[in-house]
Short mmCIF file of C-alpha atoms in Angstrom, two decimals:
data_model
loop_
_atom_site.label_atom_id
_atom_site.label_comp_id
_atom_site.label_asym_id
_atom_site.label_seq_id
_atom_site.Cartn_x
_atom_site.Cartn_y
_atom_site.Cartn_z
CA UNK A 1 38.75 10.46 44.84
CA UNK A 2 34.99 11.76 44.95
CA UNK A 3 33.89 9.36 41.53
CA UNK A 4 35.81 6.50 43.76
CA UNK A 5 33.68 7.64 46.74
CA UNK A 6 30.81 7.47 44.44
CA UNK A 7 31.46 4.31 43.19
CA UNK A 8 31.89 3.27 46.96
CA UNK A 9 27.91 4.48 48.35
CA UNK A 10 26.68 3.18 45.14
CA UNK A 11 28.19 -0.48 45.93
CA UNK A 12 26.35 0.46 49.73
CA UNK A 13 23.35 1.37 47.59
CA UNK A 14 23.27 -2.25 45.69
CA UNK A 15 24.38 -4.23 48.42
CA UNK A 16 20.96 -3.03 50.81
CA UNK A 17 18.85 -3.97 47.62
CA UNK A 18 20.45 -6.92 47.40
CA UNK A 19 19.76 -7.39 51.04
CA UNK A 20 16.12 -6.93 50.58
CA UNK A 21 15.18 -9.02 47.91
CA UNK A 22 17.65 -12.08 47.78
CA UNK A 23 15.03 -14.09 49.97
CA UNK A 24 12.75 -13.55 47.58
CA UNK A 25 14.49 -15.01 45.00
CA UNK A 26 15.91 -17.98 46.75
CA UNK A 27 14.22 -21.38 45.39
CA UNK A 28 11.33 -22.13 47.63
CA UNK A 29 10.31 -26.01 47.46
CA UNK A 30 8.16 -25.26 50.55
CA UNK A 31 5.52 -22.45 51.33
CA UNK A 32 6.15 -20.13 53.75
CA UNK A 33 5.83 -22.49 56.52
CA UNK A 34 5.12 -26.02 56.72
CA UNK A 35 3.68 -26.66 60.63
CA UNK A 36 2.93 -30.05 61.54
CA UNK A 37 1.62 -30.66 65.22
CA UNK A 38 1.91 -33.66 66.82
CA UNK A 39 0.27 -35.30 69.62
CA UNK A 40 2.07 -38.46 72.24
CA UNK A 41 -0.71 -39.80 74.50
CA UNK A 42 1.03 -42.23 76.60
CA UNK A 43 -0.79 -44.82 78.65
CA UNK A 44 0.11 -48.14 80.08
CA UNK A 45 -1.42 -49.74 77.43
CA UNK A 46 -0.22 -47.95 74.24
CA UNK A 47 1.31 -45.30 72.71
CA UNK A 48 -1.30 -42.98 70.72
CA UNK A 49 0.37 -40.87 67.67
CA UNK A 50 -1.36 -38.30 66.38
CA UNK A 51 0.07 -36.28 63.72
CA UNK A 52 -1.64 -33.81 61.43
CA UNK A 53 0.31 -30.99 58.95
CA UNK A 54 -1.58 -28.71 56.46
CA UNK A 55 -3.01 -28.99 53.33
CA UNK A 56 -0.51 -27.30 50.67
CA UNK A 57 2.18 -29.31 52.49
CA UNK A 58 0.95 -32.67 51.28
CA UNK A 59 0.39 -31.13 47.76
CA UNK A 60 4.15 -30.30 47.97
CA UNK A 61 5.03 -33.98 49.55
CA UNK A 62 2.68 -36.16 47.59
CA UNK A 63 1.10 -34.14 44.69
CA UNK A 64 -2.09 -34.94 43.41
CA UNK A 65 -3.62 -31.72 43.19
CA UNK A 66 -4.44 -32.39 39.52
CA UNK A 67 -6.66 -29.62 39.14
CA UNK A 68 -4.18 -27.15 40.13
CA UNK A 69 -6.57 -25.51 42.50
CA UNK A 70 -4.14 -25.57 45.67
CA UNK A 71 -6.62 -28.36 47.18
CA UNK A 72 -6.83 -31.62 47.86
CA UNK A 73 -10.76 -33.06 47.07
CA UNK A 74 -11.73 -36.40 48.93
CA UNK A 75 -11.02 -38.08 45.19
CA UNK A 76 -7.17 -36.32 44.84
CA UNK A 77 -6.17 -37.53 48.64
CA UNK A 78 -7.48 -40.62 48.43
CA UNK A 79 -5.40 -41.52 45.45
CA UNK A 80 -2.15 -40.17 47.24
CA UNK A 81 -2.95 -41.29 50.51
CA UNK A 82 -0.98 -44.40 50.67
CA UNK A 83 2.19 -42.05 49.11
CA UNK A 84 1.49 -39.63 51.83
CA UNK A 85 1.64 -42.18 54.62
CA UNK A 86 4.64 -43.79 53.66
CA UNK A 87 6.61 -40.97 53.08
CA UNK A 88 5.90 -40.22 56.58
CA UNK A 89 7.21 -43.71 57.89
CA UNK A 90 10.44 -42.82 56.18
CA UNK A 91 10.79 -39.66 57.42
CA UNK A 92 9.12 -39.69 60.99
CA UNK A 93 10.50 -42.78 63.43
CA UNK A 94 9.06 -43.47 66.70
CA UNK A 95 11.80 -45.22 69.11
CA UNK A 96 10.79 -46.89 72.11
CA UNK A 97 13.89 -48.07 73.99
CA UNK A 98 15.74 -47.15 71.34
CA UNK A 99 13.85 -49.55 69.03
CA UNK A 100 11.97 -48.03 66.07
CA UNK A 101 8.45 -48.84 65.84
CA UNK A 102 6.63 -49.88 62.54
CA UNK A 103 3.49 -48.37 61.51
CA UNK A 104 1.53 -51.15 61.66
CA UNK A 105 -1.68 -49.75 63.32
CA UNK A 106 -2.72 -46.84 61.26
CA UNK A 107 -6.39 -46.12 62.75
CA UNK A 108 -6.97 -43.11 60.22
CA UNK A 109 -5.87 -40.59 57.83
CA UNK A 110 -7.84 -38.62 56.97
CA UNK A 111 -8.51 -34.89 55.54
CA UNK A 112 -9.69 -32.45 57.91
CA UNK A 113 -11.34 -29.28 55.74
CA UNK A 114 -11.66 -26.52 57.30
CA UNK A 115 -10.94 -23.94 54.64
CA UNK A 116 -7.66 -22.52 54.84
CA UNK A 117 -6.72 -24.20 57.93
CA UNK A 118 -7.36 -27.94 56.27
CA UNK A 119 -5.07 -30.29 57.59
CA UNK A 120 -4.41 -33.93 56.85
CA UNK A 121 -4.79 -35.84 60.27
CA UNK A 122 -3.08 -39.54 61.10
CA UNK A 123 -3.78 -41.21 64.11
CA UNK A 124 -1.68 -44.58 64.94
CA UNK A 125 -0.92 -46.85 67.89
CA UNK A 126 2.25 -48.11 69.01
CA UNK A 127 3.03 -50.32 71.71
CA UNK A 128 3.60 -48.74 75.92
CA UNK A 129 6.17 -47.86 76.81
CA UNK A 130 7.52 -49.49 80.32
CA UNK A 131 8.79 -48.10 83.40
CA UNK A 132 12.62 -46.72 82.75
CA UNK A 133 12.47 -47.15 79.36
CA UNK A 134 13.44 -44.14 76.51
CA UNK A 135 10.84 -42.95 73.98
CA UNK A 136 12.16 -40.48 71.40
CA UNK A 137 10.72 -38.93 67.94
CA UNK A 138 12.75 -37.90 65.11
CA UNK A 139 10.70 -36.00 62.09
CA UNK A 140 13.22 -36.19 58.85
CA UNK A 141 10.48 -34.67 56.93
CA UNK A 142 11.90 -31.61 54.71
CA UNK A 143 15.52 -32.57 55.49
CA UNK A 144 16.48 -32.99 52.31
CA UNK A 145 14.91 -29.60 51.28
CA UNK A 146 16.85 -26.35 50.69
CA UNK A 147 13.70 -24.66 52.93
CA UNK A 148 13.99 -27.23 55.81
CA UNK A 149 14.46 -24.01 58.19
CA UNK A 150 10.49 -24.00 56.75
CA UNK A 151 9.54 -26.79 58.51
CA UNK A 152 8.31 -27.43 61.91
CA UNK A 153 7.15 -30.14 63.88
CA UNK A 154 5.28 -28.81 67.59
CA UNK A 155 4.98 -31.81 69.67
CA UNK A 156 2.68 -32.24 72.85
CA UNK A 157 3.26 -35.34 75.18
CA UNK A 158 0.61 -36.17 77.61
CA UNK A 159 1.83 -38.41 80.33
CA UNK A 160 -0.22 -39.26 83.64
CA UNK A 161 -0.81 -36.19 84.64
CA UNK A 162 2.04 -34.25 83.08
CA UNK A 163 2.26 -33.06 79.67
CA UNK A 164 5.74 -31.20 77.48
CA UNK A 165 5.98 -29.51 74.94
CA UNK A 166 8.85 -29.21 72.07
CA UNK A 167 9.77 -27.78 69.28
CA UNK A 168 11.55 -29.84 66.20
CA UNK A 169 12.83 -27.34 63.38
CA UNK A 170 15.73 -26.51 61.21
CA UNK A 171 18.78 -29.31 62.06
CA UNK A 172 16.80 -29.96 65.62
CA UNK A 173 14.86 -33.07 65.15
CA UNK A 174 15.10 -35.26 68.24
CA UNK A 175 13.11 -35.52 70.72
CA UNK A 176 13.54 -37.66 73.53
CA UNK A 177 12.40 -38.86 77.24
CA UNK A 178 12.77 -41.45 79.62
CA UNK A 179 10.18 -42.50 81.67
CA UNK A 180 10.62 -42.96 85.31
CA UNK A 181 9.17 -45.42 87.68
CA UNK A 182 7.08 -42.55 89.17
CA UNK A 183 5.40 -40.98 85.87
CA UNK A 184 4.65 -44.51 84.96
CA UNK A 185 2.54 -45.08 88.12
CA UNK A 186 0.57 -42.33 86.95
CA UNK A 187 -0.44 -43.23 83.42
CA UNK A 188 -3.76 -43.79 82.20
CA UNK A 189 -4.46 -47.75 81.74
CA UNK A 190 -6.07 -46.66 78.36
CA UNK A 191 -6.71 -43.62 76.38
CA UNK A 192 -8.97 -42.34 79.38
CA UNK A 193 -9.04 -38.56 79.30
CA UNK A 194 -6.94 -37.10 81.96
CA UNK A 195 -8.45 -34.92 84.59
CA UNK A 196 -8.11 -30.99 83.91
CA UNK A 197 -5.91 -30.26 86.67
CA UNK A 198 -2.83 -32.43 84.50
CA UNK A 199 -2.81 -29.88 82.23
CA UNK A 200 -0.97 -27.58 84.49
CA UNK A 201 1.38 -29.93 85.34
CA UNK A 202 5.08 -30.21 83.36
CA UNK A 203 7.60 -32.50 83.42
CA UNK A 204 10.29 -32.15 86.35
CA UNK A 205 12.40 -35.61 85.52
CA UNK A 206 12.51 -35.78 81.95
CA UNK A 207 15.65 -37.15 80.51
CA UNK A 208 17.38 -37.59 77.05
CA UNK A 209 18.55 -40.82 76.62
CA UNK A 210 22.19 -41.54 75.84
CA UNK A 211 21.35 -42.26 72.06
CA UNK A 212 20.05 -38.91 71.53
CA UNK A 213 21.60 -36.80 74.14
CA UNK A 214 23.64 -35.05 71.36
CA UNK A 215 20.80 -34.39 69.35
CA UNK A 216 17.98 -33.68 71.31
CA UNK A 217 17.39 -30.18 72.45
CA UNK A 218 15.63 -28.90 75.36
CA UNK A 219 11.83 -26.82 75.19
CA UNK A 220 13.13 -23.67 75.72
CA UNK A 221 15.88 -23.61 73.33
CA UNK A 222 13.32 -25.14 70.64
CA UNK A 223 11.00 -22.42 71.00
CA UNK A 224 14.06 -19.81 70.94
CA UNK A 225 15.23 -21.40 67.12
CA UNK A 226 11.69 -21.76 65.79
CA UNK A 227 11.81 -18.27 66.74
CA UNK A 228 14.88 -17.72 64.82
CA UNK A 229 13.94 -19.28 62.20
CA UNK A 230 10.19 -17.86 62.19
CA UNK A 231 11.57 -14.64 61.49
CA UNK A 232 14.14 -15.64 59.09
CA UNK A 233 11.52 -17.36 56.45
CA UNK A 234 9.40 -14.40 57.29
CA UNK A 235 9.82 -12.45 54.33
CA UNK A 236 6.79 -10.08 54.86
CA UNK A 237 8.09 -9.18 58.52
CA UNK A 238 11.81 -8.49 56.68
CA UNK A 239 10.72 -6.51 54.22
CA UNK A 240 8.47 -4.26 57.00
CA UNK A 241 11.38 -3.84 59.21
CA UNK A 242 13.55 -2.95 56.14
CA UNK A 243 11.32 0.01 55.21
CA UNK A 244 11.30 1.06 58.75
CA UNK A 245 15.25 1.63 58.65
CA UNK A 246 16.10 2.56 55.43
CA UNK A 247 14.59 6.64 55.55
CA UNK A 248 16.98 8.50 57.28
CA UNK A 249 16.96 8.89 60.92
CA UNK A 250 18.72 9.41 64.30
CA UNK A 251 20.25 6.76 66.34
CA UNK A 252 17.44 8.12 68.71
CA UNK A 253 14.70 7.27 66.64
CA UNK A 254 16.24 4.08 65.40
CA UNK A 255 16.04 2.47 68.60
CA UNK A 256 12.75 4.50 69.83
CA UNK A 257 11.20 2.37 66.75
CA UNK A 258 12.68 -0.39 67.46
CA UNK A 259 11.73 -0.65 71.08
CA UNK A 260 8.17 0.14 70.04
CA UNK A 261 8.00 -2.64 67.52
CA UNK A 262 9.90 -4.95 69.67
CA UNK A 263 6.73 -4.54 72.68
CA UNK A 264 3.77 -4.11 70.26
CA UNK A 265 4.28 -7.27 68.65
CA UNK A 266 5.60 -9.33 72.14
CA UNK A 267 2.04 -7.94 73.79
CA UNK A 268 -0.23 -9.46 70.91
CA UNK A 269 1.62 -12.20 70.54
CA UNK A 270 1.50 -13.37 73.95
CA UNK A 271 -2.67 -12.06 73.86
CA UNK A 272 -2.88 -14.19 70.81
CA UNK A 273 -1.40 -17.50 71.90
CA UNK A 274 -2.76 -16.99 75.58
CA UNK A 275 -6.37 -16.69 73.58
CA UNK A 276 -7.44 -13.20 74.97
CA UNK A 277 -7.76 -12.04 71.49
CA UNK A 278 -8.65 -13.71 67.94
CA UNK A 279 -8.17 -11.78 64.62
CA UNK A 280 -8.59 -14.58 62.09
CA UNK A 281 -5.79 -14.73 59.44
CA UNK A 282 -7.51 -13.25 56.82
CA UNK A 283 -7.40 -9.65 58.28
CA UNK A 284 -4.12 -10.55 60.22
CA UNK A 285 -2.35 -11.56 56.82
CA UNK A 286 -3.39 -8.50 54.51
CA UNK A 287 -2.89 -5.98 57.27
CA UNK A 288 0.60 -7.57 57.27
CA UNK A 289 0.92 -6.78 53.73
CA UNK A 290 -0.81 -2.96 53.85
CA UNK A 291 1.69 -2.18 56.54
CA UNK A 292 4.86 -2.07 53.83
CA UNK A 293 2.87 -0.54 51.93
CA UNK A 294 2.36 2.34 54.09
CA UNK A 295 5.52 2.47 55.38
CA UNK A 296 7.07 2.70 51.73
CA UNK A 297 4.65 5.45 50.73
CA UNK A 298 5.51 7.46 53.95
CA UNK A 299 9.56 6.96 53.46
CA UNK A 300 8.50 8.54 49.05
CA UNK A 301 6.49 11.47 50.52
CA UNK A 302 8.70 12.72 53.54
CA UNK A 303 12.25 13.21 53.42
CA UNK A 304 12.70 13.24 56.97
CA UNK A 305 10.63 10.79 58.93
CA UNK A 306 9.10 11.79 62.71
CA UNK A 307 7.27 10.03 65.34
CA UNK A 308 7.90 6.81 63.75
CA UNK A 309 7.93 4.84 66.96
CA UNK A 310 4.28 5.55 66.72
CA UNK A 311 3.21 4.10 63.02
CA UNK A 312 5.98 1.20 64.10
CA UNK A 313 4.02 0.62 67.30
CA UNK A 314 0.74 0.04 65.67
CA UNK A 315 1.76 -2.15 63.17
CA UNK A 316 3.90 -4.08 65.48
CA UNK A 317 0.71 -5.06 67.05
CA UNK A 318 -0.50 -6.51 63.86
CA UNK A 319 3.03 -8.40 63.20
CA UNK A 320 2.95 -9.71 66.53
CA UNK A 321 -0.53 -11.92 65.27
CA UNK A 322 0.92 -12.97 62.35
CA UNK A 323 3.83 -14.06 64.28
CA UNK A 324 1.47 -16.20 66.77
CA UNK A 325 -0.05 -18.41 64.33
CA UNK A 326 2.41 -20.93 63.75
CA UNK A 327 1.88 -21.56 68.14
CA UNK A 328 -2.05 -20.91 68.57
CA UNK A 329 -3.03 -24.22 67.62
CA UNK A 330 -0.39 -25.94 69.98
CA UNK A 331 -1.75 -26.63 73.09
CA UNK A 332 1.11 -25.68 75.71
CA UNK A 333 1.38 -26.17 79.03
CA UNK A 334 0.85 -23.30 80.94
CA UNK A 335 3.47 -23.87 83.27
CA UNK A 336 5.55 -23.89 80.49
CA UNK A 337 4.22 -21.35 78.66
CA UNK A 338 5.69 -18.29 79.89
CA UNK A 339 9.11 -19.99 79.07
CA UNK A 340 8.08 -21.24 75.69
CA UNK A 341 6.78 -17.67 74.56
CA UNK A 342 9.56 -15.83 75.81
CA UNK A 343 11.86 -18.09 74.20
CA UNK A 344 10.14 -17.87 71.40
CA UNK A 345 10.59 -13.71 71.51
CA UNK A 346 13.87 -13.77 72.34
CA UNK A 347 14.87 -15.97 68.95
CA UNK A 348 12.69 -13.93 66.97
CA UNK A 349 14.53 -10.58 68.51
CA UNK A 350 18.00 -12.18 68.73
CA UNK A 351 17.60 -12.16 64.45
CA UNK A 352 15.95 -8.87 64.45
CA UNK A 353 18.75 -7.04 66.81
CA UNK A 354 21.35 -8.81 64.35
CA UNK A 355 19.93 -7.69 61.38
CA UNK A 356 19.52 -4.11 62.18
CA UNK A 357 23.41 -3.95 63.83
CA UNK A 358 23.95 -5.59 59.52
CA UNK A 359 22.11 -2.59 58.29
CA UNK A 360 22.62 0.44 60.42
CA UNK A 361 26.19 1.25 59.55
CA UNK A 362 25.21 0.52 55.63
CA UNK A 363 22.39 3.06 56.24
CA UNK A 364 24.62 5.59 57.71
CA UNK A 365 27.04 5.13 55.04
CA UNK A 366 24.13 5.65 52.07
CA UNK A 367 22.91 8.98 53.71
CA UNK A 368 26.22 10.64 53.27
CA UNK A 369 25.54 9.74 49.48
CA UNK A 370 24.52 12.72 47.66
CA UNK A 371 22.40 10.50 45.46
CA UNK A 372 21.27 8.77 48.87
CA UNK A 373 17.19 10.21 48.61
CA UNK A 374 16.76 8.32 44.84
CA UNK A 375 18.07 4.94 46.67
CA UNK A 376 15.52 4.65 49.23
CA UNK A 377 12.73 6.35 46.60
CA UNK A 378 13.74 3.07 44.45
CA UNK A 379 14.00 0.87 47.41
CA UNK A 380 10.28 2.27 49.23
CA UNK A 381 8.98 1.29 45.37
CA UNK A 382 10.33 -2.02 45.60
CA UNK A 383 8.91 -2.37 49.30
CA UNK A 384 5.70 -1.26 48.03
CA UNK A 385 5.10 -3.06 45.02
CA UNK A 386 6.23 -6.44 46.95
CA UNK A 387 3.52 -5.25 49.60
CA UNK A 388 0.94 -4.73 47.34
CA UNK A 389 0.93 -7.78 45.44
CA UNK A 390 0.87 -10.11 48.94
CA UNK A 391 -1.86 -7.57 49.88
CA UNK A 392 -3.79 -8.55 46.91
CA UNK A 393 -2.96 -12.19 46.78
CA UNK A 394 -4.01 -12.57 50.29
CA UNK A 395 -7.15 -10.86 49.34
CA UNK A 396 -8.45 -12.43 46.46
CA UNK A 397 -6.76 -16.04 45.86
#
């Protein structure tokens, strides 16, 4: 009975390792996130497109980084260029009363270099679209990829003076509107910029057409599965919250650090995307990385962790940034944007509550394991050595 027991915490023992690094080696055709953002201007003359995703993901899409440096010079992207922009006619289908629309006026693609922030930009007319009458997008691109949860498309539609906002990610690609009588009256006659005072405003009479009524998905629950699936391709903000619960602790503590990380990283979030504060990614993404490595040398130096909620509290600030990124260069509507961002929280706290209820009665069971200190001594290693080459990756390449 006890070398069956044994046998028993040290399948517990494997299975949390297992746990921990299987999303690391899952096959990765995309980076860690491929954002695209795109932009619907909608006057009564035309229908403006513009559409812009970063840098590595057109390396990934199109190649032609033949020097292998990660970049794409002026040379490299003008020799994929036509690729690039027909792979995104396959994949990315304007409909305008349920009719898709050809690319036929491309005004520019270009390659917008701003470090690591470069993005490829494409800006394209279609034709208006008239009173009553449905406009939907659908963005394909990644579907066929085993990291499609990777990809997301944040949309912005500027109508008159209203403007929405959406989400497309994972299997949710649709999305769709039908213009009333009303919000038609108030369009721009061209590409006119609208007054200030319309960015405040939101759509009240927004409607999925009948087509995509089983596809499309509302803003709110968009923002609540990008959040989902933020955290889920997330690997760094895993492997933090892993180290958190694996050193042995009370139910007390587990959900004091919890809490704490749960309302450090929902305030900076919220600071980030609201623009009240501005670390720039390349402290953000590091500190990220130090974090699990602090974490796993606290859980190999003390046996019994205290005051965790603390430590977790200050680093949750830091996660909460990195978590902001992917919606800081989305413009949302503000009367939205409480919605959006606790949508967003919820999805990204929905995965994190599910996770630990996975992993809480594994930990319990390892801690009754006589041999229970060595697995989370070999597990903080792991942690750590994962941490530390991010931390130095995002440092120096």
């Amino acid at each position: 009975m006890p070398r069956l027991q044994s046998v028993r915490q040290l399948f517990i023992c494997f299975a949390l390792i297992l746990l921990l690094i299987l999303p690391f080696n899952q096959q990765a055709d995309a980076h860690a996130y491929s954002a695209s953002y795109t932009t619907l201007n909608l006057t009564k003359s035309y229908t403006e497109m513009t559409y812009s995703i970063d840098e590595l993901s057109v390396i990934e899409l199109a190649g032609g980084d033949t020097d292998g440096n990660g970049m794409l010079d002026e040379q490299e992207f003008e020799a994929v260029k036509d690729q690039f922009l027909k792979l995104l006619e396959q994949d990315i289908t304007l409909k305008i009363n349920n009719e898709p629309q050809a690319w036929t006026q491309v005004e520019s693609v270009v390659m917008d270099r701003k470090g690591d922030a470069t993005k490829a930009i494409i800006k394209l007319k279609f034709p208006p679209v008239s009173p009553a009458q449905s406009i939907s997008l659908t963005d394909r691109l990644y579907m066929n990829n085993k990291a499609t949860e990777n990809y997301v498309d944040l949309i912005t539609i500027n109508y008159g003076q209203q403007k929405s906002t959406a989400a497309l990610s994972g299997s949710s690609r649709v999305w769709a509107m039908q213009l009333t009588d009303t919000e038609y009256a108030s369009l721009q006659q061209d590409g006119e910029q609208v007054q200030s005072s319309a960015a405040d405003n939101s759509s009240s009479a927004t409607q999925t057409t009948d087509e995509d009524a089983g596809q499309s998905v509302s803003g709110w629950v968009s923002f609540f599965k990008l959040g989902m699936n933020h955290i889920l391709s997330g690997y760094d903000h895993l492997l933090f919250l892993f180290s958190l619960l694996i050193a042995r602790q009370t139910f007390k503590q587990y959900a004091a650090m919890i809490t704490a990380f749960t309302v450090a990283h929902s305030i900076t979030l919220t600071l980030t995307v609201l623009g009240i504060i501005n670390v720039p990614s390349i402290i953000v993404e590091p500190a990220i990385a130090l974090s699990i490595c602090f974490v796993a040398v606290d859980n190999m130096v003390r046996e019994r962790v205290s005051y965790r909620w603390v430590l977790t509290f200050l680093f949750g600030l830091i996660h909460g940034m990195g978590f902001a990124d992917i919606l800081k260069e989305m413009d949302l509507v503000k009367s939205e944007l409480a919605v959006d961002l606790v949508s967003f929280n919820l999805g990204i706290e929905t995965v994190q509550l599910i996770l630990v209820a996975i992993l809480l009665p594994l930990l319990a069971l390892l801690h009754r394991w006589k041999y229970s200190r060595r697995a989370v001594l070999g597990c903080s290693t792991l942690a750590f050595a994962l941490g530390g080459i991010w931390l130095v990756q995002r440092l120096f390449f």
